[in-house]
Each structure stands twice: as C-alpha cells, then as structure tokens.
Amino acid sequence: CREGHTGELPVKTPKKARRVEERTVYLITRGDRVALRRRAEKGLLAGLWEYPNTLEGEAPPLALEGVEFAGAFRHIFTHIEWDMKGYFADVTGENDDLFWADAAAFDAAAIPTAFKKFAALVRARLQ
C-alpha cells in the first residue's frame, strides 16, 4: 500500500473447499404411496421430510426389489455438494422410520429443494 499500512489491513481468508457427498436416493413405493422419512431435528435440513437415502456404498434402509434407475441430480449447499442417484424400488420389508405418503400427503410435505428434483418422477408414479 502507498501509505505503509499493508500489515494493518485485513486479509481475506481463502474459502474452504466444498465437501462432495455421493448419495443414493430411494424412491420407494408401495401401491399408491411413497416412503418418506423425517430428518433429525438438528443439523442440515432439520425436521424436513426426505426420501430415504444413504451415502454411496451403504446398504439401503430396507429390503428392496424391482430396483430401477430414475435419474441423477446435483444439489449444492454452501459447504456441501450432494451428487445424487435416484432409484425407484418396491419394498419387501418394513421400517418404522418411514411414513407412507399418498399423493395429497406427498404434495403437503415439507420436502427440501435438494430432493424436489425427484418430485415430478415420484408424482407420476403416484397417479
């Protein structure tokens, strides 16, 4: 700086790299209903509804059959990037953590924008 204040000026810290998470999203149907689960009350997207999902490589939340690729989407948060692969599946097992939403409940559920990219695909299945 011309006036010799270089050591006194604030310095912008470099931005931290965004963490990338590979997620598998399960669009599980049973008849005319789709499986949703509520996210934890603390943390990212607290208390909202989501499709069951796991980090890439983890086992699905319950026994599935008829698994079919539905599509891939990316959602970018400020500090995390989710690369999501969605799969339609039918359920053969039970899981008490799941809520089976009919079309009306599905439309009324508070589903985060990250998962809404799959909503048109699910809605078509619920018709």
mmCIF file of N, CA, C and O in Angstrom, residues 1-10:
data_model
loop_
_atom_site.group_PDB
_atom_site.id
_atom_site.type_symbol
_atom_site.label_atom_id
_atom_site.label_comp_id
_atom_site.label_asym_id
_atom_site.label_seq_id
_atom_site.Cartn_x
_atom_site.Cartn_y
_atom_site.Cartn_z
ATOM 1 N N CYS A 1 0.838 -1.169 0.000
ATOM 2 C CA CYS A 1 0.000 0.000 0.000
ATOM 3 C C CYS A 1 0.899 1.253 0.000
ATOM 4 O O CYS A 1 1.947 1.252 0.643
ATOM 5 N N ARG A 2 0.495 2.325 -0.641
ATOM 6 C CA ARG A 2 1.326 3.525 -0.753
ATOM 7 C C ARG A 2 1.638 4.169 0.590
ATOM 8 O O ARG A 2 2.663 4.795 0.757
ATOM 9 N N GLU A 3 0.748 4.012 1.531
ATOM 10 C CA GLU A 3 0.919 4.725 2.787
ATOM 11 C C GLU A 3 1.512 3.858 3.893
ATOM 12 O O GLU A 3 1.503 4.233 5.047
ATOM 13 N N GLY A 4 1.991 2.657 3.554
ATOM 14 C CA GLY A 4 2.658 1.810 4.532
ATOM 15 C C GLY A 4 1.740 1.105 5.515
ATOM 16 O O GLY A 4 2.180 0.720 6.588
ATOM 17 N N HIS A 5 0.493 0.911 5.186
ATOM 18 C CA HIS A 5 -0.462 0.249 6.087
ATOM 19 C C HIS A 5 -0.721 -1.207 5.697
ATOM 20 O O HIS A 5 -1.656 -1.810 6.202
ATOM 21 N N THR A 6 0.103 -1.758 4.858
ATOM 22 C CA THR A 6 -0.143 -3.100 4.337
ATOM 23 C C THR A 6 -0.325 -4.124 5.458
ATOM 24 O O THR A 6 -1.229 -4.945 5.429
ATOM 25 N N GLY A 7 0.494 -4.095 6.485
ATOM 26 C CA GLY A 7 0.395 -5.056 7.580
ATOM 27 C C GLY A 7 -0.811 -4.863 8.467
ATOM 28 O O GLY A 7 -1.165 -5.729 9.257
ATOM 29 N N GLU A 8 -1.509 -3.751 8.363
ATOM 30 C CA GLU A 8 -2.654 -3.444 9.216
ATOM 31 C C GLU A 8 -3.990 -3.798 8.567
ATOM 32 O O GLU A 8 -5.009 -3.861 9.242
ATOM 33 N N LEU A 9 -4.003 -4.006 7.258
ATOM 34 C CA LEU A 9 -5.254 -4.268 6.548
ATOM 35 C C LEU A 9 -5.692 -5.714 6.731
ATOM 36 O O LEU A 9 -4.865 -6.618 6.766
ATOM 37 N N PRO A 10 -7.004 -5.938 6.860
ATOM 38 C CA PRO A 10 -7.484 -7.325 6.976
ATOM 39 C C PRO A 10 -7.231 -8.082 5.672
ATOM 40 O O PRO A 10 -7.273 -7.528 4.583
#
